């Protein structure tokens, strides 16, 4: 908490930096100081990009709704060293929470981690490496890149053509992701060639100069994809100077206002843009929740991007306005939930959490179980559509094959929320939001623990017990685990089989592996605790010591897994929380009053070993 005298001192210190941000009213901060309870520091990467000015404006507007909150803004002026100093200064002055939008994510990672040791930190837009922060809010830049790639393919049509990509700062994460997503799509089309790449540091004028140079060298260009609208505008100016009207230009940001992407599309300067949601409003909402020590704060919030062209601009503006109007709460909300099945302790806890949260929120829940079969889940969803429920939520057993039924829900006007497991679908407008874990990161965590636990170069033979084939947790955990192990040649997965997330199959499959490889097995990585517990029984029966002769690492962090850790048979479990009910009901209620939901809400997760399992055991609810 912040005292009156220190606030006045600090405001004095920060006036210069904060004055750079015109939208923030410093005088108001000084006169209302008696009511100040919390001081929030905002470390902004720069204020030359209009998108960042808009971000600060959003934060200031959201903060103004809270009498007891004051915000101090600093501007790093595109300089990581300056941003490090800004954060140090904010910390020295005793801010209660830091919101940071890093200039260079890699360089700022240690600074964020250091701040996070003292106070909550919300990272906005550019994600730092690792998980040393309270909450990340930002766009999915790879999706934005892919969407830009698809629009390029559509616009160039069967004739194809030559494309220039104009990037922001070279090798920064949003640039890498936008570029990877874009190239992933475009490179599948032999008739489209990426004929040039420009790095223009997100700046309009640099983009203009460099586009002029490039077009002088290579005039055979049909389309330009710029990573933001200011650079797209720069490209447009260059193209106009050369009297060319045949080059199509698309950008990213979709801001309103003079020179904003929306106006540029309306005026025909750009043929398209993709909104890059700012997240300032959401950051402030969560900052308040964090300062009030509310439970269930997610780890990551990924905001949805929308494609804007001349065809849907009017409709987009209409929807945008409607989404800013909050409707009164509905008296009765009926939700149809299709659950995967009852395959594991995790799943039972997940079902219970959803049922309890629905009843606490006074939401009428129709709950069905798919017995791990996609056909059954699809039939259940069709029943919900026929019954005309208000919202459909479901945890998909596998990733693929949902397009048709979700198209039917969309046609019936019923919003769909994906819970726990992700889906792989072409059109992400077929669902409203996803709430669940980052399965790839869970796999990475398990592998990092293993690598740290077994240093040196001795060969390490691993058996992997996988979840259901084609399911998001099985795909993601395997991917993350292998990603870390590729850098460690002595770790080898000698056998990998599905055991469907069940204890019985975990035991059976492990016995088969033991009969094949016996003592040569050093480690079992199980995609969930149930399979790990089955494997432990198998190792016991085979006459080896689980946890000693064979290390066992798994995912979920159930109470049973904690007991196994405490008895020395399980070595590590990575958390994947099944308690998604409250967040799901909150999302349903928010949606029903007209609030815009992010495209992904990712839960926070820990990792447990004998060091911390006993301490946590008493608090575990599942
Ligand atoms: O989708 C989450 C996974 O499904 C859990 O890790 C596993 O236990 C469950 O069955």
Coordinates of C-alpha atoms and ligand atoms in Angstrom, one line a residue:
X1 CA 0.0 0.0 0.0
X2 CA 1.1 3.5 -0.7
X3 CA 1.3 6.4 1.8
X4 CA 0.3 10.0 1.0
X5 CA 3.8 11.5 1.4
X6 CA 5.6 8.9 -0.7
X7 CA 2.9 9.2 -3.4
X8 CA 3.5 13.0 -3.7
X9 CA 7.3 12.5 -3.8
X10 CA 7.0 9.8 -6.4
X11 CA 4.6 11.7 -8.6
X12 CA 7.2 14.5 -8.6
X13 CA 9.8 12.0 -9.8
X14 CA 7.6 10.6 -12.5
X15 CA 6.1 13.7 -13.9
X16 CA 8.5 13.9 -16.8
X17 CA 8.0 10.3 -17.8
X18 CA 4.3 10.4 -17.3
X19 CA 3.9 13.7 -19.1
X20 CA 4.9 11.9 -22.2
X21 CA 1.6 10.2 -22.1
X22 CA -1.0 12.9 -22.8
X23 CA -4.1 10.9 -21.8
X24 CA -3.2 10.7 -18.2
X25 CA -4.3 13.5 -15.8
X26 CA -1.5 13.9 -13.3
X27 CA -3.1 16.8 -11.4
X28 CA -6.1 14.6 -10.6
X29 CA -3.7 12.0 -9.1
X30 CA -2.2 14.5 -6.8
X31 CA -5.4 16.1 -5.5
X32 CA -7.2 12.8 -4.8
X33 CA -4.2 11.4 -3.0
X34 CA -6.0 10.9 0.4
X35 CA -8.0 8.2 -1.1
X36 CA -5.1 6.3 -2.6
X37 CA -4.8 2.7 -1.4
X38 CA -2.9 1.1 -4.2
X39 CA -0.3 2.5 -6.6
X40 CA 0.1 0.7 -9.9
X41 CA 3.2 1.2 -12.0
X42 CA 2.9 0.9 -15.8
X43 CA 6.2 0.5 -17.6
X44 CA 5.4 1.1 -21.3
X45 CA 7.9 0.1 -24.0
X46 CA 7.4 3.3 -26.0
X47 CA 4.9 5.9 -26.8
X48 CA 5.8 6.4 -30.5
X49 CA 3.5 3.6 -31.6
X50 CA -0.2 4.7 -31.5
X51 CA -1.2 1.2 -30.3
X52 CA 0.8 1.8 -27.1
X53 CA -0.7 5.2 -26.6
X54 CA -4.1 3.6 -26.9
X55 CA -3.0 0.9 -24.3
X56 CA -2.1 3.6 -21.8
X57 CA -5.4 5.3 -22.5
X58 CA -7.3 2.2 -21.8
X59 CA -5.4 1.6 -18.6
X60 CA -6.0 5.1 -17.4
X61 CA -9.7 5.0 -18.3
X62 CA -10.2 1.7 -16.5
X63 CA -8.2 2.9 -13.4
X64 CA -10.3 6.1 -13.3
X65 CA -13.3 3.9 -12.3
X66 CA -11.5 3.1 -9.0
X67 CA -11.2 5.9 -6.5
X68 CA -8.5 4.1 -4.5
X69 CA -6.1 3.4 -7.4
X70 CA -3.5 5.6 -8.9
X71 CA -1.4 4.8 -11.9
X72 CA 2.1 6.0 -12.7
X73 CA 3.2 5.6 -16.3
X74 CA 6.8 5.4 -17.5
X75 CA 8.0 5.4 -21.1
X76 CA 11.1 3.3 -22.0
X77 CA 11.4 5.1 -25.4
X78 CA 12.2 1.8 -27.2
X79 CA 15.2 1.2 -25.0
X80 CA 15.5 -1.9 -22.8
X81 CA 18.2 -0.3 -20.5
X82 CA 15.8 2.6 -19.9
X83 CA 13.0 0.2 -19.2
X84 CA 15.1 -1.7 -16.6
X85 CA 15.8 1.6 -14.9
X86 CA 12.1 2.5 -15.0
X87 CA 11.1 -0.7 -13.3
X88 CA 13.8 -0.3 -10.6
X89 CA 12.6 3.2 -10.0
X90 CA 8.9 2.1 -9.7
X91 CA 9.9 -0.7 -7.3
X92 CA 12.0 1.6 -5.2
X93 CA 9.1 3.9 -4.8
X94 CA 6.9 1.0 -3.5
X95 CA 4.3 0.3 -6.2
X96 CA 1.9 -2.4 -5.2
X97 CA 1.6 -3.9 -8.7
X98 CA 3.5 -3.6 -11.9
X99 CA 2.0 -3.7 -15.4
X100 CA 4.7 -4.0 -18.0
X101 CA 4.7 -4.1 -21.7
X102 CA 8.3 -5.0 -22.5
X103 CA 10.4 -3.5 -25.3
X104 CA 12.5 -6.6 -25.8
X105 CA 10.9 -9.6 -24.1
X106 CA 14.1 -11.6 -23.7
X107 CA 16.1 -8.7 -22.2
X108 CA 13.3 -7.8 -19.8
X109 CA 12.8 -11.3 -18.6
X110 CA 15.1 -11.1 -15.6
X111 CA 13.7 -7.7 -14.6
X112 CA 10.2 -9.0 -14.6
X113 CA 11.3 -12.1 -12.6
X114 CA 13.0 -9.8 -10.1
X115 CA 9.9 -7.6 -9.7
X116 CA 7.7 -10.7 -9.4
X117 CA 9.6 -11.8 -6.3
X118 CA 8.4 -8.6 -4.6
X119 CA 5.0 -7.7 -6.0
X120 CA 2.4 -9.0 -8.5
X121 CA 3.3 -8.4 -12.2
X122 CA 1.1 -8.3 -15.2
X123 CA 2.9 -8.7 -18.5
X124 CA 1.1 -7.1 -21.4
X125 CA 1.5 -7.8 -25.1
X126 CA 5.1 -9.1 -25.5
X127 CA 5.5 -12.3 -23.4
X128 CA 8.7 -12.6 -21.4
X129 CA 10.3 -16.0 -21.3
X130 CA 9.2 -18.6 -18.7
X131 CA 6.4 -18.1 -16.1
X132 CA 7.9 -15.7 -13.5
X133 CA 4.9 -13.3 -13.5
X134 CA 1.4 -13.2 -12.1
X135 CA -0.5 -12.9 -15.4
X136 CA 0.2 -12.5 -19.1
X137 CA -2.4 -10.7 -21.3
X138 CA -1.8 -10.5 -25.0
X139 CA -2.8 -11.5 -28.5
X140 CA -2.0 -14.8 -30.3
X141 CA 0.5 -13.5 -32.8
X142 CA 0.9 -16.7 -34.7
X143 CA -2.9 -16.8 -35.3
X144 CA -2.7 -13.2 -36.5
X145 CA 0.1 -14.2 -38.9
X146 CA -1.9 -17.2 -40.2
X147 CA -5.0 -15.1 -40.7
X148 CA -2.9 -12.6 -42.7
X149 CA -1.5 -15.5 -44.7
X150 CA -5.0 -16.7 -45.5
X151 CA -6.2 -13.2 -46.5
X152 CA -3.1 -12.9 -48.8
X153 CA -3.9 -16.2 -50.4
X154 CA -7.6 -15.2 -50.9
X155 CA -6.6 -11.7 -52.3
X156 CA -4.0 -13.0 -54.7
X157 CA -6.4 -15.7 -56.0
X158 CA -5.4 -18.4 -58.4
X159 CA -2.9 -16.2 -60.2
X160 CA -0.8 -15.8 -57.0
X161 CA 1.9 -13.2 -56.9
X162 CA 5.0 -11.7 -55.2
X163 CA 4.7 -10.5 -51.6
X164 CA 6.7 -8.2 -49.3
X165 CA 6.6 -8.7 -45.6
X166 CA 7.3 -5.6 -43.4
X167 CA 8.3 -6.6 -39.9
X168 CA 8.6 -4.7 -36.7
X169 CA 11.7 -5.1 -34.5
X170 CA 13.9 -7.9 -35.9
X171 CA 13.6 -11.2 -33.9
X172 CA 11.2 -10.0 -31.3
X173 CA 8.6 -12.6 -30.3
X174 CA 5.5 -10.9 -31.9
X175 CA 7.5 -10.5 -35.1
X176 CA 8.7 -14.1 -35.1
X177 CA 5.2 -15.4 -34.4
X178 CA 3.4 -13.2 -37.0
X179 CA 6.0 -14.1 -39.5
X180 CA 6.0 -17.8 -38.8
X181 CA 2.2 -17.9 -38.9
X182 CA 2.1 -15.9 -42.2
X183 CA 4.8 -18.0 -43.9
X184 CA 3.3 -21.3 -42.7
X185 CA 0.2 -20.5 -44.7
X186 CA 1.7 -18.7 -47.7
X187 CA 4.5 -21.2 -48.3
X188 CA 2.0 -23.9 -49.0
X189 CA 1.1 -22.1 -52.2
X190 CA 3.6 -22.5 -55.0
X191 CA 2.2 -19.5 -56.9
X192 CA 3.0 -17.1 -54.1
X193 CA 6.5 -15.9 -53.5
X194 CA 7.8 -13.9 -50.6
X195 CA 9.9 -11.6 -52.7
X196 CA 11.3 -9.3 -49.9
X197 CA 11.5 -8.6 -46.2
X198 CA 11.8 -5.2 -44.6
X199 CA 12.5 -4.5 -41.0
X200 CA 11.0 -1.1 -40.1
X201 CA 10.9 -1.1 -36.3
X202 CA 7.1 -0.7 -36.2
X203 CA 7.6 2.8 -37.6
X204 CA 5.6 4.4 -40.5
X205 CA 8.4 6.5 -42.0
X206 CA 11.0 3.8 -41.9
X207 CA 8.5 1.5 -43.7
X208 CA 7.8 4.2 -46.3
X209 CA 11.6 4.8 -47.0
X210 CA 12.4 1.1 -47.2
X211 CA 9.4 0.2 -49.3
X212 CA 10.5 2.9 -51.8
X213 CA 14.0 1.4 -51.9
X214 CA 12.7 -2.1 -52.3
X215 CA 10.2 -1.3 -55.1
X216 CA 12.9 0.6 -57.0
X217 CA 15.0 -2.6 -56.9
X218 CA 12.1 -5.0 -57.5
X219 CA 8.9 -3.4 -58.9
X220 CA 7.2 -6.8 -59.5
X221 CA 5.3 -6.8 -56.2
X222 CA 1.6 -7.6 -55.9
X223 CA 0.9 -7.5 -52.2
X224 CA 2.4 -6.2 -48.9
X225 CA 1.8 -7.6 -45.4
X226 CA 3.0 -5.1 -42.8
X227 CA 3.1 -6.3 -39.1
X228 CA 1.3 -3.2 -38.0
X229 CA -1.0 -0.5 -39.5
X230 CA 1.5 2.4 -39.2
X231 CA 4.0 0.5 -41.3
X232 CA 1.2 -0.5 -43.7
X233 CA 0.4 3.2 -44.0
X234 CA 4.1 3.9 -44.7
X235 CA 4.0 1.3 -47.4
X236 CA 0.8 2.9 -48.8
X237 CA 2.5 6.3 -49.0
X238 CA 5.4 4.8 -50.8
X239 CA 3.2 3.0 -53.3
X240 CA 1.2 6.2 -53.9
X241 CA 4.4 8.2 -54.4
X242 CA 5.3 5.7 -57.2
X243 CA 1.8 6.1 -58.7
X244 CA 1.1 2.4 -58.2
X245 CA -2.5 1.4 -57.5
X246 CA -2.1 -2.3 -58.2
X247 CA -0.4 -3.3 -54.9
X248 CA -2.7 -4.6 -52.1
X249 CA -1.6 -3.8 -48.6
X250 CA -2.7 -5.3 -45.3
X251 CA -1.7 -4.5 -41.7
X252 CA -2.3 -5.3 -38.1
X253 CA -3.8 -3.4 -35.2
X254 CA -7.3 -2.2 -36.3
X255 CA -7.3 0.9 -34.2
X256 CA -10.0 3.6 -34.5
X257 CA -9.1 7.3 -34.9
X258 CA -7.2 9.3 -37.5
X259 CA -4.6 7.1 -39.3
X260 CA -6.0 4.1 -37.4
X261 CA -6.4 0.8 -39.3
X262 CA -10.2 1.0 -39.4
X263 CA -10.1 4.4 -41.2
X264 CA -7.4 3.2 -43.5
X265 CA -9.5 0.2 -44.6
X266 CA -12.6 2.5 -44.9
X267 CA -10.6 4.9 -47.1
X268 CA -9.3 2.0 -49.2
X269 CA -5.6 2.7 -48.3
X270 CA -5.5 -0.8 -46.8
X271 CA -7.3 -3.8 -48.2
X272 CA -7.4 -5.3 -44.7
X273 CA -6.2 -5.3 -41.1
X274 CA -6.4 -7.6 -38.1
X275 CA -7.3 -6.2 -34.8
X276 CA -4.5 -6.7 -32.2
X277 CA -6.5 -6.3 -28.9
X278 CA -4.8 -3.9 -26.5
X279 CA -5.5 -5.6 -23.2
X280 CA -5.3 -2.4 -21.1
X281 CA -8.8 -2.7 -19.8
X282 CA -8.4 -6.3 -18.9
X283 CA -5.0 -5.6 -17.2
X284 CA -6.7 -3.1 -14.9
X285 CA -9.6 -5.4 -14.2
X286 CA -7.2 -8.2 -13.2
X287 CA -4.9 -5.9 -11.3
X288 CA -7.8 -5.0 -9.1
X289 CA -8.7 -8.7 -8.6
X290 CA -5.1 -9.5 -7.8
X291 CA -4.7 -6.6 -5.3
X292 CA -7.9 -7.8 -3.7
X293 CA -6.3 -11.3 -3.5
X294 CA -9.1 -12.9 -5.3
X295 CA -8.8 -16.6 -6.1
X296 CA -8.7 -18.3 -9.5
X297 CA -6.6 -15.7 -11.4
X298 CA -5.5 -17.3 -14.6
X299 CA -1.9 -17.4 -15.8
X300 CA -2.5 -16.3 -19.4
X301 CA -5.3 -14.5 -21.2
X302 CA -5.1 -14.5 -25.0
X303 CA -7.2 -11.9 -26.7
X304 CA -9.2 -12.5 -29.9
X305 CA -8.2 -10.8 -33.2
X306 CA -10.7 -10.0 -35.9
X307 CA -10.1 -9.7 -39.6
X308 CA -11.4 -6.4 -41.0
X309 CA -11.9 -5.8 -44.7
X310 CA -14.2 -3.4 -46.6
X311 CA -16.8 -6.2 -46.6
X312 CA -17.2 -6.5 -42.8
X313 CA -16.1 -3.1 -41.5
X314 CA -19.6 -1.8 -40.9
X315 CA -20.7 -5.0 -39.2
X316 CA -17.6 -5.0 -37.1
X317 CA -18.1 -1.4 -35.9
X318 CA -21.7 -2.2 -35.0
X319 CA -20.7 -5.3 -33.0
X320 CA -17.9 -3.4 -31.3
X321 CA -20.4 -0.8 -30.1
X322 CA -22.8 -3.4 -29.0
X323 CA -20.1 -5.2 -27.0
X324 CA -19.4 -2.1 -25.1
X325 CA -23.0 -2.0 -23.9
X326 CA -23.5 -4.1 -20.8
X327 CA -26.9 -5.8 -20.7
X328 CA -28.8 -6.7 -17.5
X329 CA -28.2 -10.2 -16.2
X330 CA -30.6 -12.9 -17.5
X331 CA -32.9 -14.5 -14.8
X332 CA -32.4 -18.0 -16.2
X333 CA -29.4 -19.3 -18.0
X334 CA -29.4 -22.9 -19.3
X335 CA -26.0 -24.4 -20.1
X336 CA -25.5 -27.8 -21.8
X337 CA -22.1 -29.3 -20.8
X338 CA -20.7 -32.3 -22.7
X339 CA -18.0 -34.0 -20.6
X340 CA -15.3 -36.4 -22.0
X341 CA -16.2 -39.2 -19.6
X342 CA -15.1 -40.4 -16.2
X343 CA -11.7 -41.8 -17.0
X344 CA -9.6 -40.4 -14.2
X345 CA -9.6 -38.8 -10.7
X346 CA -8.9 -35.5 -12.5
X347 CA -12.0 -35.9 -14.6
X348 CA -14.2 -36.7 -11.6
X349 CA -13.0 -33.5 -9.9
X350 CA -13.5 -31.5 -13.0
X351 CA -17.1 -32.7 -13.3
X352 CA -17.8 -32.0 -9.6
X353 CA -16.2 -28.5 -10.0
X354 CA -18.5 -27.7 -12.9
X355 CA -21.7 -29.0 -11.2
X356 CA -20.9 -27.1 -8.0
X357 CA -20.0 -23.9 -9.7
X358 CA -23.2 -24.0 -11.8
X359 CA -25.3 -24.5 -8.7
X360 CA -23.5 -21.7 -6.9
X361 CA -24.0 -19.3 -9.8
X362 CA -27.7 -20.4 -10.1
X363 CA -27.1 -21.6 -13.7
X364 CA -29.3 -24.5 -14.9
X365 CA -26.9 -27.2 -16.0
X366 CA -27.6 -30.1 -18.4
X367 CA -24.6 -32.4 -18.0
X368 CA -23.8 -35.3 -20.2
X369 CA -20.9 -37.7 -20.4
X370 CA -19.2 -38.9 -23.6
X371 CA -17.6 -42.1 -22.3
X372 CA -14.4 -41.0 -24.1
X373 CA -16.2 -41.2 -27.5
X374 CA -16.4 -38.3 -29.9
X375 CA -19.6 -39.6 -31.5
X376 CA -21.4 -39.6 -28.2
X377 CA -20.2 -36.0 -27.5
X378 CA -21.4 -34.8 -30.9
X379 CA -24.8 -36.4 -30.3
X380 CA -25.0 -34.7 -26.9
X381 CA -24.1 -31.4 -28.4
X382 CA -26.8 -31.8 -31.1
X383 CA -29.3 -32.5 -28.3
X384 CA -28.3 -29.3 -26.6
X385 CA -28.8 -27.4 -29.9
X386 CA -32.3 -29.0 -30.4
X387 CA -33.2 -28.1 -26.8
X388 CA -32.2 -24.5 -27.5
X389 CA -29.9 -24.1 -24.4
X390 CA -28.4 -20.6 -23.9
X391 CA -24.7 -21.7 -23.9
X392 CA -23.0 -25.0 -24.9
X393 CA -19.7 -25.8 -23.1
X394 CA -17.7 -29.0 -23.7
X395 CA -14.4 -30.7 -23.0
X396 CA -13.5 -32.3 -26.3
X397 CA -12.1 -35.9 -26.1
X398 CA -10.0 -35.3 -29.3
X399 CA -8.7 -32.2 -31.1
X400 CA -10.1 -32.7 -34.6
X401 CA -13.6 -33.2 -36.1
X402 CA -15.7 -30.5 -34.4
X403 CA -16.2 -28.1 -37.4
X404 CA -19.6 -29.5 -38.5
X405 CA -21.4 -29.6 -35.1
X406 CA -20.0 -26.2 -34.0
X407 CA -21.2 -24.8 -37.3
X408 CA -24.6 -26.1 -36.4
X409 CA -24.4 -24.4 -33.0
X410 CA -23.4 -21.2 -34.7
X411 CA -26.2 -21.4 -37.1
X412 CA -28.6 -21.9 -34.2
X413 CA -27.1 -18.8 -32.5
X414 CA -25.8 -20.7 -29.5
X415 CA -22.4 -19.6 -28.2
X416 CA -19.9 -22.4 -27.5
X417 CA -17.2 -22.4 -24.8
X418 CA -14.4 -25.0 -24.9
X419 CA -13.2 -26.2 -21.5
X420 CA -10.1 -28.1 -20.5
X421 CA -9.0 -29.6 -23.9
X422 CA -8.3 -27.5 -27.0
X423 CA -9.7 -28.2 -30.4
X424 CA -8.1 -27.8 -33.8
X425 CA -10.5 -26.0 -36.1
X426 CA -10.1 -23.8 -39.3
X427 CA -12.6 -21.1 -38.2
X428 CA -11.9 -19.9 -34.7
X429 CA -15.2 -17.9 -34.8
X430 CA -17.0 -21.2 -34.1
X431 CA -16.3 -20.9 -30.4
X432 CA -16.3 -18.0 -27.9
X433 CA -13.5 -18.9 -25.6
X434 CA -11.2 -21.7 -24.3
X435 CA -10.6 -22.1 -20.6
X436 CA -7.9 -24.6 -19.5
X437 CA -4.3 -25.4 -19.2
X438 CA -1.2 -25.0 -21.4
X439 CA -0.5 -28.7 -22.1
X440 CA 2.8 -28.0 -24.0
X441 CA 4.2 -26.1 -21.0
X442 CA 3.2 -29.0 -18.7
X443 CA 5.3 -31.4 -20.8
X444 CA 8.2 -28.9 -20.8
X445 CA 7.9 -28.6 -17.0
X446 CA 8.1 -32.4 -16.6
X447 CA 11.1 -32.6 -18.9
X448 CA 12.9 -29.7 -17.2
X449 CA 12.5 -31.4 -13.8
X450 CA 13.9 -34.6 -15.2
X451 CA 16.9 -32.9 -16.8
X452 CA 17.7 -31.0 -13.6
X453 CA 17.3 -34.2 -11.5
X454 CA 19.6 -36.3 -13.6
X455 CA 22.5 -34.1 -14.6
X456 CA 25.5 -35.4 -16.4
X457 CA 25.8 -37.5 -19.6
X458 CA 24.7 -41.0 -18.5
X459 CA 22.1 -42.6 -20.8
X460 CA 18.6 -42.1 -19.5
X461 CA 16.0 -44.5 -21.0
X462 CA 12.4 -43.2 -20.7
X463 CA 9.0 -44.9 -21.1
X464 CA 6.2 -42.5 -22.0
X465 CA 2.6 -43.5 -21.1
X466 CA 0.5 -41.3 -23.3
X467 CA -3.0 -40.0 -22.9
X468 CA -5.8 -40.8 -25.4
X469 CA -4.6 -40.7 -29.0
X470 CA -5.6 -37.4 -30.7
X471 CA -6.4 -35.6 -27.5
X472 CA -5.0 -32.2 -26.8
X473 CA -3.3 -33.1 -23.5
X474 CA -1.6 -36.1 -25.1
X475 CA -0.4 -34.1 -28.1
X476 CA 0.7 -31.1 -26.1
X477 CA 2.4 -32.9 -23.2
X478 CA 4.4 -35.1 -25.6
X479 CA 5.4 -32.1 -27.7
X480 CA 6.6 -30.0 -24.7
X481 CA 8.5 -33.0 -23.2
X482 CA 10.3 -33.8 -26.4
X483 CA 11.1 -30.1 -27.1
X484 CA 13.2 -29.9 -23.9
X485 CA 14.8 -33.3 -24.4
X486 CA 16.1 -32.5 -27.9
X487 CA 18.8 -30.5 -26.3
X488 CA 19.9 -33.4 -24.1
X489 CA 21.1 -36.3 -26.3
X490 CA 21.6 -38.8 -23.4
X491 CA 17.8 -38.8 -22.7
X492 CA 16.0 -41.3 -25.0
X493 CA 12.3 -42.2 -25.1
X494 CA 12.7 -46.0 -25.6
X495 CA 8.9 -46.7 -25.7
X496 CA 5.8 -44.6 -26.0
X497 CA 2.3 -46.1 -25.9
X498 CA -1.2 -44.8 -25.1
X499 CA -2.8 -45.9 -21.9
X500 CA -5.9 -43.7 -22.4
X501 CA -5.4 -41.8 -19.1
X502 CA -6.7 -44.7 -17.0
X503 CA -5.0 -46.4 -14.1
X504 CA -5.9 -49.9 -15.3
X505 CA -4.3 -49.4 -18.8
X506 CA -1.4 -47.6 -17.2
X507 CA -0.6 -50.7 -15.2
X508 CA -1.1 -53.1 -18.1
X509 CA 1.0 -51.1 -20.6
X510 CA 3.8 -50.6 -18.0
X511 CA 3.9 -54.3 -17.3
X512 CA 4.4 -55.0 -21.0
X513 CA 7.2 -52.5 -21.2
X514 CA 8.8 -54.0 -18.1
X515 CA 8.7 -57.5 -19.6
X516 CA 10.3 -56.0 -22.8
X517 CA 13.0 -53.8 -21.2
X518 CA 13.2 -54.7 -17.5
X519 CA 15.9 -52.9 -15.6
X520 CA 17.0 -50.8 -18.6
X521 CA 14.1 -48.5 -17.9
X522 CA 15.2 -45.5 -15.9
X523 CA 12.2 -43.2 -16.0
X524 CA 8.5 -43.3 -16.6
X525 CA 6.8 -40.1 -17.9
X526 CA 3.0 -40.6 -17.6
X527 CA 0.7 -38.0 -19.2
X528 CA -1.5 -38.2 -16.0
X529 CA -1.4 -39.3 -12.4
X530 CA -3.8 -42.2 -12.9
X531 CA -1.5 -43.8 -15.4
X532 CA 1.5 -43.1 -13.2
X533 CA -0.2 -44.8 -10.3
X534 CA -0.9 -47.8 -12.5
X535 CA 2.7 -47.9 -13.6
X536 CA 3.8 -47.7 -10.0
X537 CA 1.8 -50.8 -9.2
X538 CA 3.3 -52.5 -12.2
X539 CA 6.9 -51.7 -11.1
X540 CA 6.1 -52.9 -7.6
X541 CA 4.7 -56.2 -8.9
X542 CA 7.7 -56.6 -11.2
X543 CA 10.0 -56.4 -8.2
X544 CA 11.7 -53.0 -8.8
X545 CA 11.3 -49.9 -6.6
X546 CA 9.2 -47.1 -8.2
X547 CA 10.7 -43.7 -7.3
X548 CA 14.2 -45.3 -6.8
X549 CA 15.0 -47.9 -9.4
X550 CA 12.7 -46.2 -11.9
X551 CA 11.9 -42.5 -11.5
X552 CA 8.2 -41.6 -12.1
X553 CA 7.0 -38.2 -13.3
X554 CA 3.5 -37.3 -14.2
X555 CA 0.9 -34.6 -14.7
X556 CA -2.3 -33.5 -12.8
X557 CA -1.2 -33.2 -9.1
X558 CA -4.1 -35.1 -7.5
X559 CA -4.2 -35.9 -3.8
X560 CA -3.4 -39.6 -4.6
X561 CA -0.3 -38.4 -6.5
X562 CA 0.7 -36.4 -3.4
X563 CA 0.4 -39.5 -1.2
X564 CA 2.6 -41.4 -3.7
X565 CA 5.2 -38.7 -3.6
X566 CA 5.1 -38.7 0.2
X567 CA 5.6 -42.5 0.2
X568 CA 8.6 -42.1 -2.2
X569 CA 7.0 -43.9 -5.1
X570 CA 6.3 -40.9 -7.4
X571 CA 9.0 -38.3 -7.8
X572 CA 7.2 -35.4 -9.4
X573 CA 3.8 -34.3 -10.6
X574 CA 3.1 -31.2 -12.7
X575 CA -0.1 -29.4 -11.8
X576 CA -3.1 -29.3 -14.2
X577 CA -6.1 -28.0 -12.4
X578 CA -9.5 -29.6 -12.9
X579 CA -11.2 -26.9 -10.9
X580 CA -12.4 -25.0 -13.9
X581 CA -16.1 -24.7 -12.9
X582 CA -15.9 -21.2 -11.3
X583 CA -14.0 -19.7 -14.2
X584 CA -16.4 -21.3 -16.7
X585 CA -19.5 -20.0 -14.9
X586 CA -17.9 -16.5 -14.7
X587 CA -17.3 -16.6 -18.5
X588 CA -20.8 -17.7 -19.1
X589 CA -22.2 -14.9 -17.0
X590 CA -19.9 -12.3 -18.5
X591 CA -20.9 -13.4 -22.0
X592 CA -24.6 -13.3 -21.2
X593 CA -24.3 -9.6 -20.1
X594 CA -22.5 -8.7 -23.3
X595 CA -18.8 -8.7 -22.1
X596 CA -16.3 -9.7 -24.8
X597 CA -14.4 -12.8 -23.8
X598 CA -10.7 -13.5 -24.6
X599 CA -10.1 -16.3 -27.0
X600 CA -8.1 -18.3 -24.4
X601 CA -8.0 -18.2 -20.6
X602 CA -5.0 -20.3 -19.4
X603 CA -4.9 -21.5 -15.8
X604 CA -2.0 -21.1 -13.4
X605 CA -0.1 -24.3 -12.5
X606 CA 2.7 -25.4 -10.1
X607 CA 5.0 -28.4 -9.9
X608 CA 5.3 -30.7 -6.9
X609 CA 8.0 -33.0 -5.6
X610 CA 8.9 -34.3 -2.2
X611 CA 10.1 -30.8 -1.3
X612 CA 6.6 -29.3 -1.3
X613 CA 4.0 -32.1 -1.6
X614 CA 3.4 -32.7 2.1
X615 CA 2.8 -29.0 2.7
X616 CA 0.3 -28.8 -0.1
X617 CA -1.5 -32.1 0.6
X618 CA -3.9 -30.8 3.2
X619 CA -5.2 -28.1 0.8
X620 CA -5.7 -30.3 -2.3
X621 CA -9.4 -30.5 -3.2
X622 CA -9.0 -33.4 -5.6
Ligands
LIG1 O1 -7.6 -33.1 -20.3 C1 -7.0 -33.2 -19.0 C2 -6.6 -34.6 -18.8 O2 -7.7 -35.5 -19.0 C3 -6.1 -34.9 -17.4 O3 -4.7 -34.7 -17.3 C4 -6.3 -36.4 -17.4 O4 -6.2 -36.9 -16.1 C5 -7.7 -36.4 -17.9 O5 -8.3 -37.5 -18.0

